[in-house]
CSV table of C-alpha atoms and ligand atoms in Angstrom, one decimal:
chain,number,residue,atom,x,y,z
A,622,UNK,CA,-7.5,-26.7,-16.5
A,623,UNK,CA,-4.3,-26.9,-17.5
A,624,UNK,CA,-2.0,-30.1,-18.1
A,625,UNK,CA,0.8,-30.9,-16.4
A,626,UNK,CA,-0.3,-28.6,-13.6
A,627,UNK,CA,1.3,-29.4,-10.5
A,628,UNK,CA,-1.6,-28.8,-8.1
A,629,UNK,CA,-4.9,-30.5,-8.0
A,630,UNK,CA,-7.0,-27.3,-7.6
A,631,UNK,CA,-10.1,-26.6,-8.8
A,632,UNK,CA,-9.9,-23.0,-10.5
A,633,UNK,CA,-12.2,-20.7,-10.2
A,634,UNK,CA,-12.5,-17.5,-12.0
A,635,UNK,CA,-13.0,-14.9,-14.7
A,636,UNK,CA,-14.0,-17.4,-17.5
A,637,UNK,CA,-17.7,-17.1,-16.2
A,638,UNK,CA,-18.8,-14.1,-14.5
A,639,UNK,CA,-20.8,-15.4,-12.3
A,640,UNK,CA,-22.7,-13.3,-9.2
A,641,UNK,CA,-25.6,-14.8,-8.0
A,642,UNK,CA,-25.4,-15.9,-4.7
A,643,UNK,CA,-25.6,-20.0,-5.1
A,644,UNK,CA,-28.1,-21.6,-3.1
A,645,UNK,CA,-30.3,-19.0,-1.6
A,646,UNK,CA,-34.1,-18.6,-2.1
A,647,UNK,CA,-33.5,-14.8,-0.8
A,648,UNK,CA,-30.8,-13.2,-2.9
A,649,UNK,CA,-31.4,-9.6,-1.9
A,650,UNK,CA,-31.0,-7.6,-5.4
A,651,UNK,CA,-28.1,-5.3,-4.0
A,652,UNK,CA,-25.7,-5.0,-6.6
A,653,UNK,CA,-24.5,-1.3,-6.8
A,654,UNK,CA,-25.8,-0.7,-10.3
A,655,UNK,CA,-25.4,3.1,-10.1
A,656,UNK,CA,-22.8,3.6,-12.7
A,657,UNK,CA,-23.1,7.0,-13.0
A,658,UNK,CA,-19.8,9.1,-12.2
A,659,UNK,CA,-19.1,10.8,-9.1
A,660,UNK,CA,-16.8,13.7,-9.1
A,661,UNK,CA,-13.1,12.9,-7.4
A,662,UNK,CA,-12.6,14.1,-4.1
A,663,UNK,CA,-8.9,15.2,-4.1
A,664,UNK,CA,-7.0,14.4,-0.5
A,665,UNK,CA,-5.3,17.8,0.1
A,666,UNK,CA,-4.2,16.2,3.3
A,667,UNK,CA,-1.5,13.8,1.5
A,668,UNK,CA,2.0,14.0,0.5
A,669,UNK,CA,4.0,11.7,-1.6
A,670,UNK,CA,5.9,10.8,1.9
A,671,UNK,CA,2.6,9.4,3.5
A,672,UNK,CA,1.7,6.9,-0.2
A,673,UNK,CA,5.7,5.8,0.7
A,674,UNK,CA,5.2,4.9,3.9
A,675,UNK,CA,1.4,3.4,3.5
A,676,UNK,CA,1.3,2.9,0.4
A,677,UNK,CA,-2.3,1.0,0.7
A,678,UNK,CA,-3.7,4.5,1.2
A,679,UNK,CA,-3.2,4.7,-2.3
A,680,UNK,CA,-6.6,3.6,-4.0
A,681,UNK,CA,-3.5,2.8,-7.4
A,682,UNK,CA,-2.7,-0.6,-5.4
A,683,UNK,CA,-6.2,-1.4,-4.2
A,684,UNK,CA,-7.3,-1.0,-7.9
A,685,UNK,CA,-4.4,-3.3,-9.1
A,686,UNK,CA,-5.5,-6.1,-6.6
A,687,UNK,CA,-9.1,-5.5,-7.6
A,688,UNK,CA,-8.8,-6.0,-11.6
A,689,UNK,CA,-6.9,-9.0,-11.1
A,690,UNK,CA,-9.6,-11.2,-11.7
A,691,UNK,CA,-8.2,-14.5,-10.5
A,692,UNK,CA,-7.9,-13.3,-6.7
A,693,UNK,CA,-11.1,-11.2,-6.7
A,694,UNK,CA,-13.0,-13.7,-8.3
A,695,UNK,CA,-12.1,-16.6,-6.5
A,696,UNK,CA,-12.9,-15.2,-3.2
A,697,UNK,CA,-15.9,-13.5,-4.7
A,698,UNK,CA,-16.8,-17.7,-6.1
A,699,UNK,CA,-15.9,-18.9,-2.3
A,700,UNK,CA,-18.0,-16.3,-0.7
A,701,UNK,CA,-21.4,-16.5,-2.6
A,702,UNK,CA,-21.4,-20.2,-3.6
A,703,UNK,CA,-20.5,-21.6,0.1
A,704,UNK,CA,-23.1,-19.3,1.5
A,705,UNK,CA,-24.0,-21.8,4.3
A,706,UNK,CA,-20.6,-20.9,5.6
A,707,UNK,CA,-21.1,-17.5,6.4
A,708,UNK,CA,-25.4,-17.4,7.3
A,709,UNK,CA,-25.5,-15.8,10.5
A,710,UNK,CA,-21.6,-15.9,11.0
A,711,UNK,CA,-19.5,-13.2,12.7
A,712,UNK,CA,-16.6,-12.1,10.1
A,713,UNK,CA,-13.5,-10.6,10.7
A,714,UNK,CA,-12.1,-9.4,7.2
A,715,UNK,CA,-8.3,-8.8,8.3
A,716,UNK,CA,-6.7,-5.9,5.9
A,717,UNK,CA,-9.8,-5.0,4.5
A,718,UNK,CA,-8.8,-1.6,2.1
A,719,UNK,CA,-11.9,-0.9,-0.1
A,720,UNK,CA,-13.8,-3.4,2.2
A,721,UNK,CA,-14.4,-5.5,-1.1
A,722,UNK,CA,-14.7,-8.9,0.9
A,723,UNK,CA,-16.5,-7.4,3.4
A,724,UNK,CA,-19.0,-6.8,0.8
A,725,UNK,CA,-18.9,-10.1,-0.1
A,726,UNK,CA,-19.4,-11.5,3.2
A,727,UNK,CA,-22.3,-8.8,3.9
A,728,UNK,CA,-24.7,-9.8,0.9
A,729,UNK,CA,-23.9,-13.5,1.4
A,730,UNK,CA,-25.5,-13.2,4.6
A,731,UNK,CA,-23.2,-12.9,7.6
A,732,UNK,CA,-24.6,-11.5,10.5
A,733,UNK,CA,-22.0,-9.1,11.3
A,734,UNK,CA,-18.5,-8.2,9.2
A,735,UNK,CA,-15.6,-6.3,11.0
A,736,UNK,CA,-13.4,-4.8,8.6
A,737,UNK,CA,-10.3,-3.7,10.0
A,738,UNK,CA,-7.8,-1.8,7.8
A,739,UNK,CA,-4.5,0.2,9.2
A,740,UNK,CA,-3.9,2.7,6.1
A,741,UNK,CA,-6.2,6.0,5.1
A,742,UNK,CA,-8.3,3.5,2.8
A,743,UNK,CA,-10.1,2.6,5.7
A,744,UNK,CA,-12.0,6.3,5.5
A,745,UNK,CA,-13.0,5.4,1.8
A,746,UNK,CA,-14.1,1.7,3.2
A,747,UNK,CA,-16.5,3.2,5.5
A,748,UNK,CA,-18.2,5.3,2.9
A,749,UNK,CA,-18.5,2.6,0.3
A,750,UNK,CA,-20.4,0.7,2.9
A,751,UNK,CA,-22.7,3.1,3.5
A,752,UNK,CA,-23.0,4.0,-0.5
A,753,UNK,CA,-24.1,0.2,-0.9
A,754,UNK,CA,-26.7,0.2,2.2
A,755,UNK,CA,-24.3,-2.6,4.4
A,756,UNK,CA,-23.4,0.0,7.4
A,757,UNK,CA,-25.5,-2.7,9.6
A,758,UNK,CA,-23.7,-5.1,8.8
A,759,UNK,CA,-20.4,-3.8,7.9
A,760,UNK,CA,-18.6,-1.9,10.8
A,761,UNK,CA,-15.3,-0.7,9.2
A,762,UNK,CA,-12.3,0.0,12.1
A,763,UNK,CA,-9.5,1.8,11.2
A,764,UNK,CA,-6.4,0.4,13.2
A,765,UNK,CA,-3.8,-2.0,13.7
A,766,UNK,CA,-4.9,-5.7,14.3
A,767,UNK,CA,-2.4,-5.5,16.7
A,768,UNK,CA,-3.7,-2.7,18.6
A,769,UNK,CA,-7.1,-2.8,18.5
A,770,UNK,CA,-10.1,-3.9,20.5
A,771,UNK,CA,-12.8,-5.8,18.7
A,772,UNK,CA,-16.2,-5.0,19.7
A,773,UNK,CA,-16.9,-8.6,20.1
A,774,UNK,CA,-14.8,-11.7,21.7
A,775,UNK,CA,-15.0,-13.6,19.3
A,776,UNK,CA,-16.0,-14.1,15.4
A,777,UNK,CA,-16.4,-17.2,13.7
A,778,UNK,CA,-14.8,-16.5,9.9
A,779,UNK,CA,-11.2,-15.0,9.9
A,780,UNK,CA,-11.0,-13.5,6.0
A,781,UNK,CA,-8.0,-12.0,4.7
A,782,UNK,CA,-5.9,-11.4,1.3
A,783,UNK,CA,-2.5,-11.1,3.0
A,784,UNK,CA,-0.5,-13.4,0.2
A,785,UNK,CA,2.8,-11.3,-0.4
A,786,UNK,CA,4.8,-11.7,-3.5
A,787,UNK,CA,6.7,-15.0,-3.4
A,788,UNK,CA,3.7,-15.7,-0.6
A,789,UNK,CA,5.4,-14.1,2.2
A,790,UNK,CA,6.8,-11.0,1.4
A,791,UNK,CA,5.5,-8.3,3.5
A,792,UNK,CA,4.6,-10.7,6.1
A,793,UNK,CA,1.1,-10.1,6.6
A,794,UNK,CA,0.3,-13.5,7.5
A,795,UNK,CA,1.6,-13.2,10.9
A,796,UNK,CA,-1.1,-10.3,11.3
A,797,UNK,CA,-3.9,-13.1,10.5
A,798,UNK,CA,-1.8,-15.5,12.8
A,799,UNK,CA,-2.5,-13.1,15.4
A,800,UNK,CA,-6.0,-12.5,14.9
A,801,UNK,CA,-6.8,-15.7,14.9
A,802,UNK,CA,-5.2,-16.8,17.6
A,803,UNK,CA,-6.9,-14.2,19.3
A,804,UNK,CA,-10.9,-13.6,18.2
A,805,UNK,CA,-11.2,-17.1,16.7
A,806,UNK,CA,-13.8,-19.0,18.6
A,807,UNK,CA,-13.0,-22.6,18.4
A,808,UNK,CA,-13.3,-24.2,15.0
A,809,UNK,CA,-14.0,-21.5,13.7
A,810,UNK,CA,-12.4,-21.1,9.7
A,811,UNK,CA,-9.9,-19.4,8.2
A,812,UNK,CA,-10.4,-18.3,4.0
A,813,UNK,CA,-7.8,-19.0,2.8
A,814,UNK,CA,-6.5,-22.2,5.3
A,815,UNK,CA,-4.3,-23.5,2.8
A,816,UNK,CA,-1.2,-21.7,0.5
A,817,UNK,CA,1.7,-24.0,-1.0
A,818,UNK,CA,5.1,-22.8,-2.2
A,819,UNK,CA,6.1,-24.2,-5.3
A,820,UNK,CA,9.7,-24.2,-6.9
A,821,UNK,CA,10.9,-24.9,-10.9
A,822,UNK,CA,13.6,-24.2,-13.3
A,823,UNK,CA,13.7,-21.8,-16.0
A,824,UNK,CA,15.6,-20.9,-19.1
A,825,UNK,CA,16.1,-17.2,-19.4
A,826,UNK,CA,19.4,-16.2,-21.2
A,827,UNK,CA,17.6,-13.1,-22.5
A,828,UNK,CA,16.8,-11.5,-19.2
A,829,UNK,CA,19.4,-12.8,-17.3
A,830,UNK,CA,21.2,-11.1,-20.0
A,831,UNK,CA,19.8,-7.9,-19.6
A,832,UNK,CA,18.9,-7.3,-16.1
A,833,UNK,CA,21.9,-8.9,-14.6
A,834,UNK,CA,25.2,-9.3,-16.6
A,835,UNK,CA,24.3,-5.9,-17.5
A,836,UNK,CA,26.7,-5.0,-15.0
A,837,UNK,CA,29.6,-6.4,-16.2
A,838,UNK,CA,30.5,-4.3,-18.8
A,839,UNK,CA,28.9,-1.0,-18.8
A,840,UNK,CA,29.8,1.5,-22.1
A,841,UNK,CA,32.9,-0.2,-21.7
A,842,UNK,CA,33.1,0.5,-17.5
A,843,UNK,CA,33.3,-2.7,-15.0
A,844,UNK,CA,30.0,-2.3,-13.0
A,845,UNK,CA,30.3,-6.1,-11.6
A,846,UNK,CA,30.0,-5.4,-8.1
A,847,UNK,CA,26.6,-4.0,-8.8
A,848,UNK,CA,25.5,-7.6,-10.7
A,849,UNK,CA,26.3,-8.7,-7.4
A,850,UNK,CA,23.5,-7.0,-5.6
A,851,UNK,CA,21.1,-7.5,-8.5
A,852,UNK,CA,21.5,-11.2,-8.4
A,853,UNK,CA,20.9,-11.3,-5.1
A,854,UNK,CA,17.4,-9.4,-5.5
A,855,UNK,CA,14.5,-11.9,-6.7
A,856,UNK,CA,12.9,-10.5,-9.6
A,857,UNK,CA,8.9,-10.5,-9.6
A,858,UNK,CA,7.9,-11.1,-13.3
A,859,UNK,CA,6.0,-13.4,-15.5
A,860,UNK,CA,7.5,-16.0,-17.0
A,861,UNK,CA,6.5,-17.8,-20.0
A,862,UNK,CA,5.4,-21.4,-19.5
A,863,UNK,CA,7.7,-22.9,-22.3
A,864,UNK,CA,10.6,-21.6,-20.5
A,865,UNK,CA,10.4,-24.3,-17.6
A,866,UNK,CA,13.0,-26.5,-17.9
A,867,UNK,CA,11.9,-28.6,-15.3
A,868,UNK,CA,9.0,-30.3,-13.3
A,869,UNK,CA,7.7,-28.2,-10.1
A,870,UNK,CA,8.5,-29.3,-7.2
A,871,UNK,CA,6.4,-28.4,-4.0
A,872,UNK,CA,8.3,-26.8,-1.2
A,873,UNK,CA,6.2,-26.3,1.2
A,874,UNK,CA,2.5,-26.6,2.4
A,875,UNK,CA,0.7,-23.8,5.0
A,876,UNK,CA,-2.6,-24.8,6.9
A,877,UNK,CA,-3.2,-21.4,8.1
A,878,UNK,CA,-5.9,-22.6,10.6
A,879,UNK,CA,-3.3,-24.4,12.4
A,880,UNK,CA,0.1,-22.9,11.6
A,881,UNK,CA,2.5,-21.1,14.1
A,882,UNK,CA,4.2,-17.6,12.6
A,883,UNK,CA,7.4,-19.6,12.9
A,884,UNK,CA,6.3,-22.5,10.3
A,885,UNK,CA,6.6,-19.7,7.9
A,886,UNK,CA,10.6,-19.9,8.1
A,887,UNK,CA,11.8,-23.2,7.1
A,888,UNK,CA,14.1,-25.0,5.3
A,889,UNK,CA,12.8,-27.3,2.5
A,890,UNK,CA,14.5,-29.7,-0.2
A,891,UNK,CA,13.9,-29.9,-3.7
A,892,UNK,CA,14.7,-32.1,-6.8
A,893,UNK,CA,14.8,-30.4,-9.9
A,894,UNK,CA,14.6,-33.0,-12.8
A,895,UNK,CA,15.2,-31.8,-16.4
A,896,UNK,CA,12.5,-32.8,-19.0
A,897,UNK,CA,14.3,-31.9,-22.1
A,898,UNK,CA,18.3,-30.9,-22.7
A,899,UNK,CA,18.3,-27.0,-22.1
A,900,UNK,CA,20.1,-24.2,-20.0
A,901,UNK,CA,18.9,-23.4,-16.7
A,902,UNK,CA,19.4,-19.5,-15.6
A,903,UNK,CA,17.2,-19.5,-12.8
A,904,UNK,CA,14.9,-21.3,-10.5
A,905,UNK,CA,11.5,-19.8,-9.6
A,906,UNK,CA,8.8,-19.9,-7.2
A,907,UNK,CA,5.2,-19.6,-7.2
A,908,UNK,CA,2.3,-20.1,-5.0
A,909,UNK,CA,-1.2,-21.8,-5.1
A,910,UNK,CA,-3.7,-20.9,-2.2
A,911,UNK,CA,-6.4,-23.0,-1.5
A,912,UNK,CA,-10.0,-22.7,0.3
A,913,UNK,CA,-10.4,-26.3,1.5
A,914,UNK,CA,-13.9,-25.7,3.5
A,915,UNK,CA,-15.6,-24.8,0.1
A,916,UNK,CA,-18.4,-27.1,-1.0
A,917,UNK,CA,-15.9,-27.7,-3.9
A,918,UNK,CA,-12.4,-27.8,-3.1
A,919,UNK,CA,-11.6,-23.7,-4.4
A,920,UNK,CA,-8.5,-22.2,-5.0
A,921,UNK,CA,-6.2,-20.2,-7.2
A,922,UNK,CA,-1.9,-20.7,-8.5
A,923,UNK,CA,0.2,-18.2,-9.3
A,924,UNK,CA,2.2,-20.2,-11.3
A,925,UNK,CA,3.6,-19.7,-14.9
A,926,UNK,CA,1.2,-22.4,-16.2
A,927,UNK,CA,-1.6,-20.3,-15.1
A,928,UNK,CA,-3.4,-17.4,-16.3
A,929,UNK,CA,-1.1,-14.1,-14.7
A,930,UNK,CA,-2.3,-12.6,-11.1
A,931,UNK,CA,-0.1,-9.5,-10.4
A,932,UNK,CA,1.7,-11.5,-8.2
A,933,UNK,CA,3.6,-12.9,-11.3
A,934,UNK,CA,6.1,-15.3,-10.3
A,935,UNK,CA,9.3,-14.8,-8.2
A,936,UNK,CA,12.5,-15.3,-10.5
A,937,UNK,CA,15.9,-16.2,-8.7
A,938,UNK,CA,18.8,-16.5,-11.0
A,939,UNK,CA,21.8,-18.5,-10.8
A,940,UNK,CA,25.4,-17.9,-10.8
A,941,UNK,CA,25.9,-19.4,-13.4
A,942,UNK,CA,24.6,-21.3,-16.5
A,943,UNK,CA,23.5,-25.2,-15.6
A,944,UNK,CA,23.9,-27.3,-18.9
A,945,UNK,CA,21.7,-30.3,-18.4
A,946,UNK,CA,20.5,-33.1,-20.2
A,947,UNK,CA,17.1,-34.7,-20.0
A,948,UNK,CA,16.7,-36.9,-17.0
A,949,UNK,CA,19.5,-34.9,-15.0
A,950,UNK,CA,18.4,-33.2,-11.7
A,951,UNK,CA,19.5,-30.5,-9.8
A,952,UNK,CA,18.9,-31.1,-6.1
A,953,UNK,CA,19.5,-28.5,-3.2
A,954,UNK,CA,17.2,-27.1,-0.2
A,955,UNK,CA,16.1,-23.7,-0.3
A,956,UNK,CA,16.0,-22.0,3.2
A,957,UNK,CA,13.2,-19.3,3.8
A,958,UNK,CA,13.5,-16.7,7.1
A,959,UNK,CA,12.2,-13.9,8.0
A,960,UNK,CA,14.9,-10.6,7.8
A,961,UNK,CA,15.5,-10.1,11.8
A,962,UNK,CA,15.8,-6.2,11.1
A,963,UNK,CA,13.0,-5.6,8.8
A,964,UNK,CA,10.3,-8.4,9.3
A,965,UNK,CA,9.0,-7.5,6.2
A,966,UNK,CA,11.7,-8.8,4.5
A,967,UNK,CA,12.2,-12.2,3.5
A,968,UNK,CA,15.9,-13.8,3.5
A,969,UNK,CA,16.6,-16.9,0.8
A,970,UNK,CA,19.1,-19.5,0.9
A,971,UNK,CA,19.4,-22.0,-2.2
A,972,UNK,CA,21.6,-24.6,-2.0
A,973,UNK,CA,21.7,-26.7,-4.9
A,974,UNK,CA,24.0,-28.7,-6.7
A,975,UNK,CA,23.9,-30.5,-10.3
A,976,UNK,CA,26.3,-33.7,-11.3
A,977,UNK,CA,25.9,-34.1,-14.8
A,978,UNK,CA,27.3,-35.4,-18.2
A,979,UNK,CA,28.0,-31.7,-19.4
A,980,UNK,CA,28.2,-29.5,-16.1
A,981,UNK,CA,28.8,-29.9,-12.5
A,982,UNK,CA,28.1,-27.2,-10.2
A,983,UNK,CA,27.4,-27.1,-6.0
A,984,UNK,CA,26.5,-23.5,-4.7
A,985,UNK,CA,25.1,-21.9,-2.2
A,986,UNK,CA,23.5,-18.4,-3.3
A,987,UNK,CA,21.4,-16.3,-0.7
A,988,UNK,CA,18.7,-13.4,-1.5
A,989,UNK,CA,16.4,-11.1,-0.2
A,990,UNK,CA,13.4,-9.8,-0.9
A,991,UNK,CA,13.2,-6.1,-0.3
B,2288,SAH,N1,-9.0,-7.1,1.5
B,2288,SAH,C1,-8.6,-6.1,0.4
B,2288,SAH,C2,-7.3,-5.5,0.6
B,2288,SAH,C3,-6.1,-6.5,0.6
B,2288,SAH,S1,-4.5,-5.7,0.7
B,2288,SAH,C4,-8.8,-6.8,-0.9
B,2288,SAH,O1,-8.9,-8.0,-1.0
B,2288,SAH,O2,-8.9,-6.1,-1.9
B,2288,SAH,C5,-4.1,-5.9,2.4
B,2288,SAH,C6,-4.6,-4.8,3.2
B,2288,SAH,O3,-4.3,-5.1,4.6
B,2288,SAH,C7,-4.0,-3.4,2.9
B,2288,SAH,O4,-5.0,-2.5,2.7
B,2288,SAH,C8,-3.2,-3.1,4.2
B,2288,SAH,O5,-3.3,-1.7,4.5
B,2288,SAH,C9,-3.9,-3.9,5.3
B,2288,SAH,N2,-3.1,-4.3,6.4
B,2288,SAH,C10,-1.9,-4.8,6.4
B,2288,SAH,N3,-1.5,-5.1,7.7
B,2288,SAH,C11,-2.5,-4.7,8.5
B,2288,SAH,C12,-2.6,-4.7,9.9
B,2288,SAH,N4,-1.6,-5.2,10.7
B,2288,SAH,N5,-3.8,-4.3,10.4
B,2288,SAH,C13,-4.8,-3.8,9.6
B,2288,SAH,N6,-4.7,-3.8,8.3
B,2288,SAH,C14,-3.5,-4.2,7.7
């Protein structure tokens, strides 16, 4: 769909809005077409301490995940055009919140969906089922992956939308890890199975400019040791396409069916080469994830040559300015590890260094995602 994209995945949403259930002579006519309002149930229970700390009870994030069209849609497409996967499968829909793929699963015939969700969303979850008719089908626990019984020992679908910014913040995807190394019977699939890790350079004086260098001078006062805790803070935001300096180099490639939690530190190298003569300010990474068991090969990038997700793009910015001319390249490895005191957090290392006609720069520059 777009030229010069770096991936060979077949995208899959918005542009039609499709909902039929491919390839079934007995589509049962569920769809929840009761739009009338319901009144808002307020949650005296809650405090502003108890969002902070879970902040999925929120239904502000759920909704956010939800409009984005490009992840809803594609799993939405993988569910109900690949129904042979799921007819009279056992589903476990890891992190379910509003129970959305659950649905999916449920009127794409699967025998049985276990939607397990850890926040206060799970509550809502078990009342939407039942609003939509699906409470045989759907059993919504409210729990920990971790620390929770299934009532069954084993399912045969693992489904889950655990992709953190820059893929792996939040680490989520050791909770799917987990499940499916224990509930999975054998060969038995995981949606997705497949994410990539993707890195490129951008020009970006402007915001580099204003978010950073900021510091340096501020109403006249030396705030520089602040720049240097900004610049070590990856910046989530969307970058503009004609920004990109250079091609996009994949980093890294996860089959999640077969994976171990530690394949998701690594260190991986790069080679940056400049398509036209410009100023680099920052590198940036991106994701694609892929549903490789689909009929069609399915998928979705996050990248800037895509249409925006609100996992935007993950913008780390250099030291200083690279000058480069077309045909130099800036090579380097970039290191990712989980943070050993909050596994949540993700730690960065870039190495990189540049030898060209105008500017010569080695560095080593390390981050975290907080
Ligand atoms: N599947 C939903 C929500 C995805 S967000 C959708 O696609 O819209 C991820 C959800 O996983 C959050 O609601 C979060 O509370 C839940 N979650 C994260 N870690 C979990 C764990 N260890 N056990 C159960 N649920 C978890």
């Amino acid at each position: 769909m777009n030229g010069g994209k770096p991936t060979k995945i077949r995208f899959e949403y918005g542009d039609d809005e499709e909902e039929a259930i491919a390839a079934t002579g007995s589509c049962s006519n569920l769809d929840n077409e009761d739009s009338s309002m319901s009144e808002p149930v307020a949650d005296d229970d809650k405090t502003s301490a108890d969002y902070y700390f879970d902040s999925y009870s929120h239904f502000g994030n759920l909704q956010e995940m939800l409009k984005d069209v490009v992840r809803t849609k594609t799993y939405q497409n993988v569910i109900y055009r690949n129904t042979f996967l799921f007819k009279d499968k056992i589903v476990l829909d890891v992190g379910a919140g509003t129970g959305i793929l659950s649905l999916f699963c449920a009127k794409a015939g699967a025998k049985h969906v276990y939607a397990v969700e850890c926040s206060q969303m799970a509550d809502m979850a078990k009342e939407i089922v039942e609003a939509n008719g699906y409470s045989n089908v759907i059993t919504v626990l409210k729990g920990k992956i971790e620390e929770l019984d299934l009532p069954v020992p084993q399912v045969d679908i693992i489904i889950s939308e655990w992709m953190g910014y820059f893929l792996l913040y939040e680490n989520m995807l050791n909770t799917v890890l987990y499940a499916r190394d224990k509930w999975l019977v054998n060969n038995g699939i995981v949606l997705p199975d497949n994410a990539s890790l993707y890195l490129t350079a951008i020009e970006d004086a402007e915001y580099k400019e204003d978010k950073i260098e900021f510091w340096n001078n501020v109403y006249g006062f030396d705030m520089s040791c602040i720049r240097k805790q900004s610049i070590m803070e990856p910046l989530v935001d969307t970058v503009d396409q004609n920004q990109i300096v250079t091609n996009c180099q994949l980093l890294k490639t996860m089959d999640i069916s077969k994976m171990t939690s530690g394949d998701a530190s690594f260190t991986a190298p790069f080679k940056l080469v400049a398509e036209r003569d410009d100023y680099i300010h920052a590198l940036v990474a991106y994701f694609d994830v892929a549903f490789t068991v689909c009929h069609k090969l399915t998928g979705f990038s996050t990248g800037p040559r895509s249409r925006n997700t609100h996992w935007k793009q993950t913008v780390l910015y250099l030291e200083e300015v690279l000058t480069v001319r077309e045909g130099e390249f800036i090579t380097g490895s970039m290191t990712v590890a989980q943070n050993k005191k909050n596994p949540r957090d993700v730690d960065i290392t870039l190495k990189y260094s540049l030898n060209g006609q105008r500017c010569a720069v080695s560095r080593t520059q390390h981050y975290k995602m907080r």
